[in-house]
C-alpha atoms as one frame of an Amber mdcrd trajectory, in Angstrom:
protein
 -75.662  45.323  42.278 -74.690  47.920  44.881 -72.643  50.980  44.088 -69.965
  49.748  46.372 -69.655  46.525  44.479 -69.523  48.312  41.170 -66.841  50.641
  42.318 -64.694  47.854  43.628 -64.942  45.856  40.380 -64.006  48.675  37.993
 -60.289  48.959  38.878 -59.747  45.276  38.290 -61.155  45.487  34.754 -59.143
  48.573  33.874 -55.858  47.003  35.041 -55.883  43.948  32.657 -54.302  45.649
  29.579 -51.615  47.068  31.724 -50.901  43.617  33.040 -50.530  42.209  29.503
 -48.175  45.015  28.500 -46.149  44.488  31.594 -45.953  40.757  30.898 -44.666
  41.254  27.328 -42.095  43.686  28.608 -40.956  41.142  31.108 -40.690  38.493
  28.378 -38.697  40.816  26.142 -36.496  41.741  29.006 -36.009  38.062  29.717
 -35.107  37.376  26.081 -32.634  40.189  26.086 -31.144  38.823  29.256 -30.908
  35.373  27.663 -29.272  36.746  24.509 -26.828  38.708  26.588 -25.708  35.436
  28.062 -25.172  33.957  24.532 -28.168  31.648  24.595 -30.557  31.389  21.574
 -34.212  31.863  22.076 -36.739  29.341  20.757 -37.555  31.520  17.743 -33.894
  31.966  16.902 -33.061  28.287  17.342 -35.878  27.193  15.041 -36.524  29.910
  12.460 -39.387  29.340  10.001 -38.363  27.879   6.610 -37.784  30.260   3.712
 -39.823  29.314   0.679 -38.215  29.472  -2.841 -40.472  32.279  -3.922 -39.211
  34.316  -0.956 -35.587  34.203  -2.220 -34.896  37.324  -4.263 -33.199  36.877
  -7.661 -29.579  37.876  -7.967 -30.490  40.787 -10.172 -32.720  42.174  -7.419
 -29.782  42.306  -5.065 -27.349  43.775  -7.543 -25.562  40.486  -8.706 -24.987
  39.219 -12.330 -26.703  35.965 -13.426 -24.456  32.842 -13.364 -23.070  31.969
 -16.860 -24.197  28.633 -18.394 -21.835  25.697 -17.846 -19.383  25.310 -20.783
 -19.409  22.026 -22.734 -16.225  19.940 -22.351 -13.805  20.445 -25.251 -13.730
  17.625 -27.815 -11.471  15.893 -28.141  -9.490  16.633 -24.985  -6.140  18.301
 -25.671  -4.189  15.416 -24.165  -5.788  12.987 -26.643  -4.932  14.978 -29.768
  -2.008  14.103 -31.992   0.836  16.511 -31.472   1.990  16.426 -35.100  -1.245
  15.842 -37.005  -3.895  18.201 -35.676  -4.453  20.660 -38.531  -6.556  23.766
 -37.729  -8.005  23.625 -41.259  -8.634  19.865 -41.153 -12.156  18.646 -41.841
 -12.080  15.021 -40.654 -11.041  13.623 -37.276  -9.579  10.110 -37.337  -9.345
   8.150 -34.113  -6.887   5.307 -33.624  -6.270   3.580 -30.296  -7.590   6.566
 -28.321  -5.631   9.278 -30.172  -7.321  11.801 -32.466  -5.917  13.228 -35.721
  -7.464  16.230 -37.484  -6.689  15.806 -41.169  -7.701  16.869 -44.667 -10.214
  14.406 -46.037  -9.560  15.343 -49.674  -5.908  14.310 -49.404  -6.704  11.074
 -47.606  -9.391   9.980 -50.042  -7.110  10.765 -52.991  -4.580   8.154 -51.850
  -6.504   5.778 -49.571  -9.402   3.621 -50.639 -10.492   3.393 -47.001 -11.144
   7.127 -46.706 -12.624   7.286 -50.188 -15.301   4.837 -49.049 -15.788   6.850
 -45.855 -16.400   9.965 -47.957 -18.791   8.261 -50.382 -20.791   6.527 -47.637
 -20.545   9.496 -45.249 -19.469   6.903 -42.699 -18.625   9.237 -39.859 -20.109
  10.368 -36.564 -20.592  14.073 -35.861 -19.316  15.043 -32.407 -19.303  18.700
 -31.330 -19.701  19.698 -34.972 -16.725  17.591 -36.138 -16.779  14.548 -38.433
 -15.177  11.651 -36.592 -14.240   8.249 -38.013 -12.591   5.481 -36.008  -9.887
   3.543 -37.849  -9.928   0.011 -36.458  -7.438  -2.840 -36.953  -4.542  -0.374
 -37.092  -1.936   0.288 -34.432  -1.307   3.883 -33.388   2.407   3.704 -34.228
   1.666   2.346 -37.713  -0.849   5.141 -38.416   1.530   7.867 -37.221   4.341
   6.543 -39.406   2.004   6.246 -42.347   0.918   9.891 -42.019   4.531  11.064
 -41.868   5.375   9.370 -45.152   2.100  10.415 -46.805   1.941  14.006 -45.566
   5.643  14.867 -45.673   7.105  12.766 -48.526  10.066  15.090 -49.086  11.377
  14.322 -45.615  10.560  10.626 -45.570  11.589   8.267 -48.370  10.153   4.761
 -48.206  12.998   3.243 -50.205  15.472   4.493 -47.574  13.378   3.426 -44.577
  14.440   0.660 -42.250  12.767  -2.695 -42.764  10.935  -2.265 -39.456   9.509
   1.071 -40.622   8.689  -0.331 -44.048   6.784  -3.215 -42.450   4.846  -0.711
 -40.352   3.985   1.267 -43.494   2.966  -1.899 -45.302   0.598  -2.924 -42.503
  -1.014   0.528 -42.467  -1.262   0.653 -46.257  -3.129  -2.620 -46.330  -5.677
  -1.464 -43.756  -6.126   1.922 -45.463  -5.941   0.561 -49.034  -3.161   2.964
 -49.966  -1.377   1.743 -53.089   1.128   4.604 -53.415   2.727   3.849 -50.034
   1.953   0.124 -50.049   3.821  -0.639 -53.265   6.919   1.213 -52.099   6.829
  -0.416 -48.667   6.321  -3.872 -50.165   9.294  -3.402 -52.468  11.419  -2.324
 -49.474  10.332  -5.172 -47.194   9.830  -8.061 -49.581  12.137  -7.193 -52.447
  12.481 -10.040 -54.984  10.662 -12.449 -52.660   7.381 -11.050 -53.954   8.300
 -11.602 -57.615   5.614 -13.139 -59.800   8.262 -14.753 -62.025   9.117 -18.445
 -61.977  12.551 -19.044 -60.387  15.224 -19.042 -63.093  19.035 -19.262 -63.253
  20.715 -16.004 -62.228  17.566 -14.355 -60.891  17.555 -12.112 -57.816  16.804
 -15.021 -55.468  19.422 -17.454 -56.730  22.296 -18.193 -54.365  20.910 -16.430
 -51.269  21.606 -18.104 -47.899  18.716 -20.161 -46.592  18.743 -18.140 -43.348
  17.306 -15.233 -45.325  14.548 -17.484 -46.649  13.651 -18.546 -43.104  13.560
 -14.897 -41.998  11.276 -14.018 -44.900   9.086 -16.993 -44.055   8.229 -15.214
 -40.803   7.612 -11.948 -42.657   5.284 -13.700 -45.098   3.277 -15.103 -42.223
   3.085 -11.729 -40.424   1.951  -9.926 -43.577  -0.166 -12.750 -44.999   1.861
 -12.750 -48.224   1.278 -16.158 -49.887   3.537 -15.503 -52.902   6.436 -14.646
 -50.586   5.755 -17.808 -48.582   5.829 -19.844 -51.787   9.182 -18.379 -52.867
  10.737 -18.919 -49.436   9.567 -22.522 -49.185  10.861 -23.275 -52.652  14.203
 -21.635 -51.765  14.481 -23.991 -48.799  13.430 -26.950 -50.927  16.221 -26.172
 -53.398  19.014 -25.480 -50.876  21.539 -28.249 -50.189  22.876 -26.511 -47.062
  19.394 -26.340 -45.590  18.852 -30.081 -45.895  22.332 -30.811 -44.618  21.776
 -28.688 -41.504  18.338 -30.205 -40.906  19.972 -33.636 -40.893  22.923 -32.689
 -38.669  21.531 -30.042 -36.299  17.753 -29.874 -36.538  17.403 -27.725 -33.387
  19.485 -24.969 -34.975  17.216 -24.593 -38.003  14.334 -22.283 -37.152  11.474
 -23.888 -39.045   8.354 -25.561 -37.708   7.975 -29.330 -37.829   4.791 -28.896
 -39.871   6.585 -26.867 -42.558   9.531 -29.240 -42.565   7.285 -32.295 -43.017
   5.497 -30.523 -45.854   8.851 -29.812 -47.529   9.832 -33.468 -47.252   6.631
 -34.524 -49.010   7.001 -31.840 -51.670  10.588 -32.904 -52.257   9.503 -36.481
 -53.033   6.630 -35.365 -55.258   8.679 -32.876 -57.278  11.465 -35.389 -57.883
   8.972 -37.845 -59.353   7.607 -35.141 -61.642  11.153 -34.306 -62.715  11.979
 -37.926 -63.642   8.779 -38.352 -65.654   9.397 -35.267 -67.781  13.126 -35.735
 -68.273  12.854 -39.388 -69.333   9.813 -38.942 -71.596  11.043 -39.432 -75.210
   9.974 -37.195 -78.108   6.606 -37.961 -79.632   6.587 -40.032 -82.826   7.275
 -37.862 -85.836   6.747 -38.198 -89.597  10.345 -37.402 -90.536  11.778 -40.371
 -92.422  15.281 -39.424 -91.309  14.301 -39.806 -87.657  14.049 -43.037 -85.681
  10.727 -44.634 -86.631  10.429 -47.395 -84.039   8.823 -46.263 -80.776  10.655
 -48.807 -78.605  13.991 -47.833 -80.101  13.225 -44.160 -79.610  12.350 -44.709
 -75.929  15.479 -46.773 -75.227  17.779 -44.275 -76.951  16.239 -41.305 -75.143
  16.428 -42.987 -71.722  20.097 -43.822 -72.267  20.968 -40.292 -73.298  19.009
 -38.621 -70.473  19.595 -41.073 -67.606  22.362 -38.988 -66.068  19.846 -36.203
 -65.443  17.418 -38.520 -63.650  19.523 -40.883 -61.540  20.334 -38.313 -58.849
  18.006 -35.995 -56.960  17.721 -32.502 -58.345  17.194 -29.995 -55.537  16.238
 -27.067 -57.755  14.255 -28.450 -60.707  12.942 -25.064 -61.876  16.419 -23.702
 -62.464  18.022 -26.994 -63.504  15.501 -27.552 -66.264  17.256 -24.823 -68.236
  20.441 -26.905 -68.278  18.531 -29.961 -69.460  16.971 -27.962 -72.288  20.452
 -26.937 -73.392  21.628 -30.567 -73.272  18.650 -31.745 -75.352  19.514 -29.309
 -78.125  22.919 -30.995 -78.417  21.631 -34.573 -78.742  22.370 -36.563 -81.890
  20.244 -39.110 -83.785  17.171 -36.895 -83.463  15.577 -34.622 -85.994  15.145
 -30.944 -85.315  11.395 -31.316 -84.834  11.871 -33.961 -82.112  14.452 -31.853
 -80.292  12.288 -28.716 -80.416   9.281 -30.649 -79.178  11.137 -31.853 -76.075
  12.608 -28.408 -75.368   9.103 -26.923 -75.410   7.784 -29.767 -73.238  10.491
 -29.166 -70.625   9.816 -25.415 -70.613   6.102 -26.067 -70.134   6.926 -28.549
 -67.375   8.785 -25.873 -65.419   5.774 -23.546 -65.514   3.484 -26.437 -64.597
   5.618 -27.458 -61.614   5.573 -23.893 -60.302   1.766 -23.853 -60.422   1.492
 -27.294 -58.851   3.631 -26.133 -55.941   0.656 -24.094 -54.700  -1.113 -27.309
 -53.749   2.011 -29.109 -52.586   3.092 -26.193 -50.381  -0.482 -25.399 -49.308
  -0.492 -21.775 -50.392  -3.197 -19.831 -52.165  -1.713 -17.173 -54.410  -4.292
 -14.602 -55.601  -4.657 -14.624 -59.371  -2.815 -17.927 -59.813  -4.322 -20.233
 -62.396  -5.544 -23.640 -61.333
C-alpha cells in the first residue's frame, strides 16, 4: 500500500470513538429534551421488575417489623350475657347464640345436667375456655332460671307470676334442677299435681271447671300426666261442665277427642259404681246375720238402690257418703258392714287407678 493511501486511511480510524461518544451525547441530549417535555423514555415506561430478594427488609430501612395479627376475641362482646358473665367463671354455657360465663361448681351442685357435663368432661375448649351448648332450652327460660338460682334473695319462686314459674319449670326440667323445679311446680300446678285420690273437702273440690280446662293446657305444655288426670276427672265430675257442653258446646274450650273420651269414661265409671254399690256383703258365719244368700242380696239391693238409680258424677268423693250410709244399715252384723265399708274404700282406690287407662294417661310410678 502506498504512503499516501496509508495516510488517508488513518484519520478515519481514529475518528470512530469520537463518533460513538458524540452519538451517545446526542441520545442523552435527546432524552433530556424528551423528559423536559414530560414524555417518558422507553426505559422509564418499562422499568425492569424488582425481584423479592432485592427488596430490603424494614429493619434495614429503619422501620419496625409488623406485629402479628391478633386472634378475634371469643366470644364476641355483643354475644355475651350482660348479667351473667363472671370474670372468675370457669365454664361458658351457650344458649340460642348467647354466652354465659358461670361457676361450674355451683351449677353442678344444683343441676344434674351440669353434674353430668363435669363428670363426662362434655365440653369443647375454645380459646382456652370450656364451652358447653345447652340445647332444648329457650334463652329467656335460661336467663330467668339463672336469676332465681344465682340471686335467690331477690327472686322468690313462690311469689313469681305463673308465667315466670312456668318458665322456671321448663328450664328446671331440661337442667334437672330439683331445688328450683319443685318450687316452680308447686307455684304453677298447685294441688293439680297431688298424688292423692280425690276426696271430699280436698284442695280441688268445688273449683270452677274453667280452671280445670286452663290446667289441661298447662298439663299438655309441660307433659304432666298426673295433672292431666286430675283435670279430666274434675271435668268428668262437674255438673256445670256437662250442662254447658250440652247447651253451648262452642263455648267450652275442650277438644272433641277429649270430650269423646270423657263420654266413654263417664259410662264406664258409672257401671263400675253400680256394681260395687249393689254388691251385697259376703256370706258370713254369724248366726245372728241373714243366712240365706238370696235374701241377703234382695235386702241389700233394696237398701242401696237409691245410691245406684241415678248417675253419680263424682264417684271418688261420693263413695265416702255411701260408706257412711252403710255403717247405719240395720239387719246386718258388724262383720258384714265392715266388710262392705272396706270393699267400697278399696273400690275408690281401684277406680282411680283404672282411670289411667280410661283417660289414656301414663302416670310415672302408678301401679298397674
